């Protein structure tokens, strides 16, 4: 009996052992399965998260960035100790004691969640677990992921020091509003590097990781303030700061600010988008958005700001000349109190935060409702909030006529033709300068002044190139990048009108024409016998001038003389010439080329003009100097803008596509085409001199550019019916082009020529571009001589000449006689012919 019992006991014991072994084996299998899928992080050096790629201008000024996760890595030595301790106090008080898992916190969180019916209300994760979750695991809330998190947290604690774990955590976590890691968060919220933030600011940042949206100081300032105070209290309780520091930090309310360079990002928007496109093609999106590239460009941020400013100012002035398009809406005149509240809400002037922020920025566009029109005093009272109102006098809005593109601008004489009670329009606020250290103390509502604001519908673009290097110094593709990303400097194909003429006249100089050659401006009619189409080109102003020198025909932009010139020179030669200068857009082989009927983009025509001050060298506009990766390896150099030059790769590689997983240390060749001479220096100088005449001649279409008081040349361009306005020109150092027009086919208005709509923008920008460059004249190459010419005959001037000027010629082509001598010789020839009979 006993033996049977022993046998049974042994069997049970064996079964129990076998079951236990099975359970252990099962758990081991599960553990190994989980372990097999875990990511591997062996050292801090293995931590290579996506980091922001930076775009720098020619002087190293930040002008843009590209990122999937906006992050800037910071070493623990760069992070203030009190900043790191703020996160320990706020997120994991036992961080320095536990081994990666805080079981008490887990049980407490489990109890709270159980009482909530299973809903996740509280987390018990340590800093190590949060780091693991954010860095190595997916965010889904499943038991399998939680087990992986616990396993990894223990492994991380065994493999890394607490300081290294803090480094990983502080660089990995998300802070809201696109900021990843402490380095970016300090910039995003306070406009500072993390090395410079205070304890109070550190506490506010430390309150964000748990719930970035709910505790955002931007969107939920009261919750952020409560969280800041909680973190400071925890820092004091943990004895990370003393009582004096704690109390001082409580009183210090953090001031939110964006990094100063964010303004550059907006102004350089069009340029940065060109950079992004080029690098996407060469390196691929993942490398551009997360590779921590340093992209050194040719942009001059000071000139870029000037370009944006002048484009906006010029388009606003043109928009005002076109008239006032009316209110954004009309409210019920009997419900003005409700409308005041509505516009105040739209203007964000009702909240406590608005009160603390002080008066609105002068650049900010506000909605205002007309609450009274005083016809006797010629003024209107506008409310931007129930307690913020101002009078607008007629003289400040006299431009606001009803739009009529068929008539010239005129001043409005009656305020009632502009405003009616209940009109809601856009305004900008100004006020007399009031000195106060605290913006809240400024009584701006009592001193409010308003100006009527209207966003232009018309668009414009500008590109500026350094002649000697081909560097793109400034690029603006429209009124505002945020409103429209379409780049009108590189993507828009528009008819240049008379802007093409200098290239045609320069082509004629290679065909035995001189600047003093006589052209005939007379009517011309062309008829297509097949279609019956009749073309009767006319000059601007519809006058014909008869005989005129080539120089004056270009300076005054005479259409019919140009048509005769192109016909005589030959379309084939003209097309070959403009191709040599860099015009790549399709060109039709007919005489309409003489009037700029073929569309081009602003970049290519500006590049073509730049050949002249460059002494006949092809100018290849390039905009990226060098691209390096996060480790300093050079990936790209000298990238051309537009289709001026395709990407070329090293001869020792067989790659046909630059995109790939491993780009470290691989240099993709010199991407700028070899600059070659496409026009002789002497011919280039003659073309330059012709374009100077457009500015210097009293009747030249570019005469307003004389305001620069520096040697410059250029040409206006206006298309039929005034749909496009251009000015392209240069100094010895800088070539700049400006285009103004609508995206759709639409006239700019009566009298809105290139000289009125585009030239003022060009002149103002060039004043900035040349301000810090030494004044110098265009160098005269060998083979060029000068002669004083009679304006009427194109021959040598003498004492009887009424209008004269110095003119450059190719040596041997200058006139050798005066008008009187030529007339006498002609008479002598006539008499000889008579004698022969």
mmCIF file with all atom_site columns, C-alpha atoms in Angstrom, residues 400-528:
data_model
loop_
_atom_site.group_PDB
_atom_site.id
_atom_site.type_symbol
_atom_site.label_atom_id
_atom_site.label_alt_id
_atom_site.label_comp_id
_atom_site.label_asym_id
_atom_site.label_entity_id
_atom_site.label_seq_id
_atom_site.pdbx_PDB_ins_code
_atom_site.Cartn_x
_atom_site.Cartn_y
_atom_site.Cartn_z
_atom_site.occupancy
_atom_site.B_iso_or_equiv
_atom_site.pdbx_formal_charge
_atom_site.auth_seq_id
_atom_site.auth_comp_id
_atom_site.auth_asym_id
_atom_site.auth_atom_id
_atom_site.pdbx_PDB_model_num
ATOM 1   C CA . UNK A 1 400 ? -10.225 103.868 -52.523 1.00 0.00 ? 400 UNK A CA 1
ATOM 2   C CA . UNK A 1 401 ? -12.034 104.534 -55.820 1.00 0.00 ? 401 UNK A CA 1
ATOM 3   C CA . UNK A 1 402 ? -14.210 101.939 -57.509 1.00 0.00 ? 402 UNK A CA 1
ATOM 4   C CA . UNK A 1 403 ? -11.861 99.741  -59.592 1.00 0.00 ? 403 UNK A CA 1
ATOM 5   C CA . UNK A 1 404 ? -11.848 100.570 -63.305 1.00 0.00 ? 404 UNK A CA 1
ATOM 6   C CA . UNK A 1 405 ? -8.838  99.305  -65.323 1.00 0.00 ? 405 UNK A CA 1
ATOM 7   C CA . UNK A 1 406 ? -9.817  101.502 -68.279 1.00 0.00 ? 406 UNK A CA 1
ATOM 8   C CA . UNK A 1 407 ? -9.259  104.750 -66.363 1.00 0.00 ? 407 UNK A CA 1
ATOM 9   C CA . UNK A 1 408 ? -6.343  106.304 -64.547 1.00 0.00 ? 408 UNK A CA 1
ATOM 10  C CA . UNK A 1 409 ? -6.311  106.578 -60.728 1.00 0.00 ? 409 UNK A CA 1
ATOM 11  C CA . UNK A 1 410 ? -8.202  109.480 -59.197 1.00 0.00 ? 410 UNK A CA 1
ATOM 12  C CA . UNK A 1 411 ? -8.838  110.669 -55.653 1.00 0.00 ? 411 UNK A CA 1
ATOM 13  C CA . UNK A 1 412 ? -12.209 110.031 -54.014 1.00 0.00 ? 412 UNK A CA 1
ATOM 14  C CA . UNK A 1 413 ? -13.870 113.204 -52.712 1.00 0.00 ? 413 UNK A CA 1
ATOM 15  C CA . UNK A 1 414 ? -16.728 111.796 -50.622 1.00 0.00 ? 414 UNK A CA 1
ATOM 16  C CA . UNK A 1 415 ? -16.286 109.413 -47.674 1.00 0.00 ? 415 UNK A CA 1
ATOM 17  C CA . UNK A 1 416 ? -19.774 107.967 -48.256 1.00 0.00 ? 416 UNK A CA 1
ATOM 18  C CA . UNK A 1 417 ? -18.657 106.471 -51.579 1.00 0.00 ? 417 UNK A CA 1
ATOM 19  C CA . UNK A 1 418 ? -16.136 104.359 -49.645 1.00 0.00 ? 418 UNK A CA 1
ATOM 20  C CA . UNK A 1 419 ? -17.799 103.377 -46.355 1.00 0.00 ? 419 UNK A CA 1
ATOM 21  C CA . UNK A 1 420 ? -21.332 102.590 -45.208 1.00 0.00 ? 420 UNK A CA 1
ATOM 22  C CA . UNK A 1 421 ? -22.473 101.748 -41.674 1.00 0.00 ? 421 UNK A CA 1
ATOM 23  C CA . UNK A 1 422 ? -22.199 97.987  -41.185 1.00 0.00 ? 422 UNK A CA 1
ATOM 24  C CA . UNK A 1 423 ? -19.323 97.482  -43.631 1.00 0.00 ? 423 UNK A CA 1
ATOM 25  C CA . UNK A 1 424 ? -16.689 95.100  -42.266 1.00 0.00 ? 424 UNK A CA 1
ATOM 26  C CA . UNK A 1 425 ? -13.266 95.649  -43.811 1.00 0.00 ? 425 UNK A CA 1
ATOM 27  C CA . UNK A 1 426 ? -9.607  94.980  -43.038 1.00 0.00 ? 426 UNK A CA 1
ATOM 28  C CA . UNK A 1 427 ? -7.451  97.500  -41.222 1.00 0.00 ? 427 UNK A CA 1
ATOM 29  C CA . UNK A 1 428 ? -4.045  97.893  -39.647 1.00 0.00 ? 428 UNK A CA 1
ATOM 30  C CA . UNK A 1 429 ? -3.572  99.594  -36.316 1.00 0.00 ? 429 UNK A CA 1
ATOM 31  C CA . UNK A 1 430 ? -1.076  102.292 -35.386 1.00 0.00 ? 430 UNK A CA 1
ATOM 32  C CA . UNK A 1 431 ? -0.794  104.732 -32.491 1.00 0.00 ? 431 UNK A CA 1
ATOM 33  C CA . UNK A 1 432 ? 1.502   107.539 -31.325 1.00 0.00 ? 432 UNK A CA 1
ATOM 34  C CA . UNK A 1 433 ? 4.684   106.308 -29.679 1.00 0.00 ? 433 UNK A CA 1
ATOM 35  C CA . UNK A 1 434 ? 4.040   105.819 -25.970 1.00 0.00 ? 434 UNK A CA 1
ATOM 36  C CA . UNK A 1 435 ? 6.970   104.875 -23.793 1.00 0.00 ? 435 UNK A CA 1
ATOM 37  C CA . UNK A 1 436 ? 6.248   102.175 -21.240 1.00 0.00 ? 436 UNK A CA 1
ATOM 38  C CA . UNK A 1 437 ? 8.212   99.165  -20.025 1.00 0.00 ? 437 UNK A CA 1
ATOM 39  C CA . UNK A 1 438 ? 4.988   97.212  -19.553 1.00 0.00 ? 438 UNK A CA 1
ATOM 40  C CA . UNK A 1 439 ? 2.866   96.799  -22.721 1.00 0.00 ? 439 UNK A CA 1
ATOM 41  C CA . UNK A 1 440 ? -0.236  96.252  -20.587 1.00 0.00 ? 440 UNK A CA 1
ATOM 42  C CA . UNK A 1 441 ? 0.091   99.811  -19.288 1.00 0.00 ? 441 UNK A CA 1
ATOM 43  C CA . UNK A 1 442 ? -0.075  101.330 -22.784 1.00 0.00 ? 442 UNK A CA 1
ATOM 44  C CA . UNK A 1 443 ? -3.538  102.964 -23.208 1.00 0.00 ? 443 UNK A CA 1
ATOM 45  C CA . UNK A 1 444 ? -3.587  101.961 -26.849 1.00 0.00 ? 444 UNK A CA 1
ATOM 46  C CA . UNK A 1 445 ? -7.377  101.866 -27.091 1.00 0.00 ? 445 UNK A CA 1
ATOM 47  C CA . UNK A 1 446 ? -7.480  105.572 -26.294 1.00 0.00 ? 446 UNK A CA 1
ATOM 48  C CA . UNK A 1 447 ? -4.821  106.383 -28.900 1.00 0.00 ? 447 UNK A CA 1
ATOM 49  C CA . UNK A 1 448 ? -5.824  103.975 -31.631 1.00 0.00 ? 448 UNK A CA 1
ATOM 50  C CA . UNK A 1 449 ? -5.296  104.949 -35.267 1.00 0.00 ? 449 UNK A CA 1
ATOM 51  C CA . UNK A 1 450 ? -6.431  102.782 -38.172 1.00 0.00 ? 450 UNK A CA 1
ATOM 52  C CA . UNK A 1 451 ? -5.563  102.555 -41.857 1.00 0.00 ? 451 UNK A CA 1
ATOM 53  C CA . UNK A 1 452 ? -7.638  100.740 -44.470 1.00 0.00 ? 452 UNK A CA 1
ATOM 54  C CA . UNK A 1 453 ? -5.839  97.607  -45.632 1.00 0.00 ? 453 UNK A CA 1
ATOM 55  C CA . UNK A 1 454 ? -6.338  95.554  -48.780 1.00 0.00 ? 454 UNK A CA 1
ATOM 56  C CA . UNK A 1 455 ? -4.286  92.486  -49.719 1.00 0.00 ? 455 UNK A CA 1
ATOM 57  C CA . UNK A 1 456 ? -3.197  92.810  -53.369 1.00 0.00 ? 456 UNK A CA 1
ATOM 58  C CA . UNK A 1 457 ? -4.575  90.335  -55.858 1.00 0.00 ? 457 UNK A CA 1
ATOM 59  C CA . UNK A 1 458 ? -1.797  91.218  -58.278 1.00 0.00 ? 458 UNK A CA 1
ATOM 60  C CA . UNK A 1 459 ? 1.414   89.187  -58.036 1.00 0.00 ? 459 UNK A CA 1
ATOM 61  C CA . UNK A 1 460 ? 5.088   89.876  -58.610 1.00 0.00 ? 460 UNK A CA 1
ATOM 62  C CA . UNK A 1 461 ? 8.475   88.200  -58.596 1.00 0.00 ? 461 UNK A CA 1
ATOM 63  C CA . UNK A 1 462 ? 12.133  89.173  -58.351 1.00 0.00 ? 462 UNK A CA 1
ATOM 64  C CA . UNK A 1 463 ? 15.428  87.406  -58.897 1.00 0.00 ? 463 UNK A CA 1
ATOM 65  C CA . UNK A 1 464 ? 18.863  88.889  -58.348 1.00 0.00 ? 464 UNK A CA 1
ATOM 66  C CA . UNK A 1 465 ? 22.159  87.347  -59.479 1.00 0.00 ? 465 UNK A CA 1
ATOM 67  C CA . UNK A 1 466 ? 25.750  88.295  -58.724 1.00 0.00 ? 466 UNK A CA 1
ATOM 68  C CA . UNK A 1 467 ? 27.299  88.829  -62.140 1.00 0.00 ? 467 UNK A CA 1
ATOM 69  C CA . UNK A 1 468 ? 30.824  87.583  -61.406 1.00 0.00 ? 468 UNK A CA 1
ATOM 70  C CA . UNK A 1 469 ? 29.879  84.361  -59.590 1.00 0.00 ? 469 UNK A CA 1
ATOM 71  C CA . UNK A 1 470 ? 26.361  83.555  -60.773 1.00 0.00 ? 470 UNK A CA 1
ATOM 72  C CA . UNK A 1 471 ? 25.241  83.424  -57.134 1.00 0.00 ? 471 UNK A CA 1
ATOM 73  C CA . UNK A 1 472 ? 21.506  83.884  -56.651 1.00 0.00 ? 472 UNK A CA 1
ATOM 74  C CA . UNK A 1 473 ? 21.395  86.679  -54.061 1.00 0.00 ? 473 UNK A CA 1
ATOM 75  C CA . UNK A 1 474 ? 17.623  87.023  -53.722 1.00 0.00 ? 474 UNK A CA 1
ATOM 76  C CA . UNK A 1 475 ? 14.574  85.201  -55.018 1.00 0.00 ? 475 UNK A CA 1
ATOM 77  C CA . UNK A 1 476 ? 10.918  86.147  -54.503 1.00 0.00 ? 476 UNK A CA 1
ATOM 78  C CA . UNK A 1 477 ? 8.250   84.145  -56.286 1.00 0.00 ? 477 UNK A CA 1
ATOM 79  C CA . UNK A 1 478 ? 5.121   86.009  -55.246 1.00 0.00 ? 478 UNK A CA 1
ATOM 80  C CA . UNK A 1 479 ? 3.471   88.380  -52.800 1.00 0.00 ? 479 UNK A CA 1
ATOM 81  C CA . UNK A 1 480 ? 3.510   85.850  -49.959 1.00 0.00 ? 480 UNK A CA 1
ATOM 82  C CA . UNK A 1 481 ? 4.703   82.242  -49.897 1.00 0.00 ? 481 UNK A CA 1
ATOM 83  C CA . UNK A 1 482 ? 2.100   81.151  -47.339 1.00 0.00 ? 482 UNK A CA 1
ATOM 84  C CA . UNK A 1 483 ? -0.656  82.409  -49.623 1.00 0.00 ? 483 UNK A CA 1
ATOM 85  C CA . UNK A 1 484 ? 0.694   80.830  -52.799 1.00 0.00 ? 484 UNK A CA 1
ATOM 86  C CA . UNK A 1 485 ? 3.699   78.513  -53.170 1.00 0.00 ? 485 UNK A CA 1
ATOM 87  C CA . UNK A 1 486 ? 3.757   78.876  -56.963 1.00 0.00 ? 486 UNK A CA 1
ATOM 88  C CA . UNK A 1 487 ? 7.126   80.412  -57.827 1.00 0.00 ? 487 UNK A CA 1
ATOM 89  C CA . UNK A 1 488 ? 6.603   83.085  -60.466 1.00 0.00 ? 488 UNK A CA 1
ATOM 90  C CA . UNK A 1 489 ? 10.351  83.657  -60.803 1.00 0.00 ? 489 UNK A CA 1
ATOM 91  C CA . UNK A 1 490 ? 11.161  80.099  -61.912 1.00 0.00 ? 490 UNK A CA 1
ATOM 92  C CA . UNK A 1 491 ? 7.870   78.415  -62.838 1.00 0.00 ? 491 UNK A CA 1
ATOM 93  C CA . UNK A 1 492 ? 5.716   81.072  -64.499 1.00 0.00 ? 492 UNK A CA 1
ATOM 94  C CA . UNK A 1 493 ? 6.053   81.393  -68.271 1.00 0.00 ? 493 UNK A CA 1
ATOM 95  C CA . UNK A 1 494 ? 5.009   84.893  -69.312 1.00 0.00 ? 494 UNK A CA 1
ATOM 96  C CA . UNK A 1 495 ? 5.416   87.030  -72.398 1.00 0.00 ? 495 UNK A CA 1
ATOM 97  C CA . UNK A 1 496 ? 8.274   89.520  -71.822 1.00 0.00 ? 496 UNK A CA 1
ATOM 98  C CA . UNK A 1 497 ? 7.008   92.090  -74.306 1.00 0.00 ? 497 UNK A CA 1
ATOM 99  C CA . UNK A 1 498 ? 9.701   94.664  -74.992 1.00 0.00 ? 498 UNK A CA 1
ATOM 100 C CA . UNK A 1 499 ? 11.882  93.006  -72.358 1.00 0.00 ? 499 UNK A CA 1
ATOM 101 C CA . UNK A 1 500 ? 13.174  90.677  -75.103 1.00 0.00 ? 500 UNK A CA 1
ATOM 102 C CA . UNK A 1 501 ? 14.311  93.540  -77.361 1.00 0.00 ? 501 UNK A CA 1
ATOM 103 C CA . UNK A 1 502 ? 17.835  94.011  -75.924 1.00 0.00 ? 502 UNK A CA 1
ATOM 104 C CA . UNK A 1 503 ? 18.678  90.421  -76.855 1.00 0.00 ? 503 UNK A CA 1
ATOM 105 C CA . UNK A 1 504 ? 17.471  91.032  -80.415 1.00 0.00 ? 504 UNK A CA 1
ATOM 106 C CA . UNK A 1 505 ? 19.365  94.301  -80.769 1.00 0.00 ? 505 UNK A CA 1
ATOM 107 C CA . UNK A 1 506 ? 22.500  92.667  -79.387 1.00 0.00 ? 506 UNK A CA 1
ATOM 108 C CA . UNK A 1 507 ? 22.096  89.910  -81.982 1.00 0.00 ? 507 UNK A CA 1
ATOM 109 C CA . UNK A 1 508 ? 22.003  92.580  -84.698 1.00 0.00 ? 508 UNK A CA 1
ATOM 110 C CA . UNK A 1 509 ? 25.398  93.896  -83.536 1.00 0.00 ? 509 UNK A CA 1
ATOM 111 C CA . UNK A 1 510 ? 26.886  90.605  -84.753 1.00 0.00 ? 510 UNK A CA 1
ATOM 112 C CA . UNK A 1 511 ? 25.381  91.213  -88.214 1.00 0.00 ? 511 UNK A CA 1
ATOM 113 C CA . UNK A 1 512 ? 27.160  94.439  -89.207 1.00 0.00 ? 512 UNK A CA 1
ATOM 114 C CA . UNK A 1 513 ? 24.755  96.740  -87.395 1.00 0.00 ? 513 UNK A CA 1
ATOM 115 C CA . UNK A 1 514 ? 26.180  99.415  -85.109 1.00 0.00 ? 514 UNK A CA 1
ATOM 116 C CA . UNK A 1 515 ? 24.493  101.364 -82.314 1.00 0.00 ? 515 UNK A CA 1
ATOM 117 C CA . UNK A 1 516 ? 24.286  104.301 -84.756 1.00 0.00 ? 516 UNK A CA 1
ATOM 118 C CA . UNK A 1 517 ? 22.789  102.353 -87.653 1.00 0.00 ? 517 UNK A CA 1
ATOM 119 C CA . UNK A 1 518 ? 19.614  103.935 -88.992 1.00 0.00 ? 518 UNK A CA 1
ATOM 120 C CA . UNK A 1 519 ? 16.377  101.983 -88.661 1.00 0.00 ? 519 UNK A CA 1
ATOM 121 C CA . UNK A 1 520 ? 13.055  103.017 -90.168 1.00 0.00 ? 520 UNK A CA 1
ATOM 122 C CA . UNK A 1 521 ? 9.996   103.147 -87.941 1.00 0.00 ? 521 UNK A CA 1
ATOM 123 C CA . UNK A 1 522 ? 7.085   102.841 -90.310 1.00 0.00 ? 522 UNK A CA 1
ATOM 124 C CA . UNK A 1 523 ? 3.778   100.972 -90.358 1.00 0.00 ? 523 UNK A CA 1
ATOM 125 C CA . UNK A 1 524 ? 3.876   97.350  -91.388 1.00 0.00 ? 524 UNK A CA 1
ATOM 126 C CA . UNK A 1 525 ? 1.109   94.867  -92.165 1.00 0.00 ? 525 UNK A CA 1
ATOM 127 C CA . UNK A 1 526 ? 1.462   91.098  -92.383 1.00 0.00 ? 526 UNK A CA 1
ATOM 128 C CA . UNK A 1 527 ? -1.299  88.873  -93.719 1.00 0.00 ? 527 UNK A CA 1
ATOM 129 C CA . UNK A 1 528 ? -1.536  85.079  -93.648 1.00 0.00 ? 528 UNK A CA 1
#
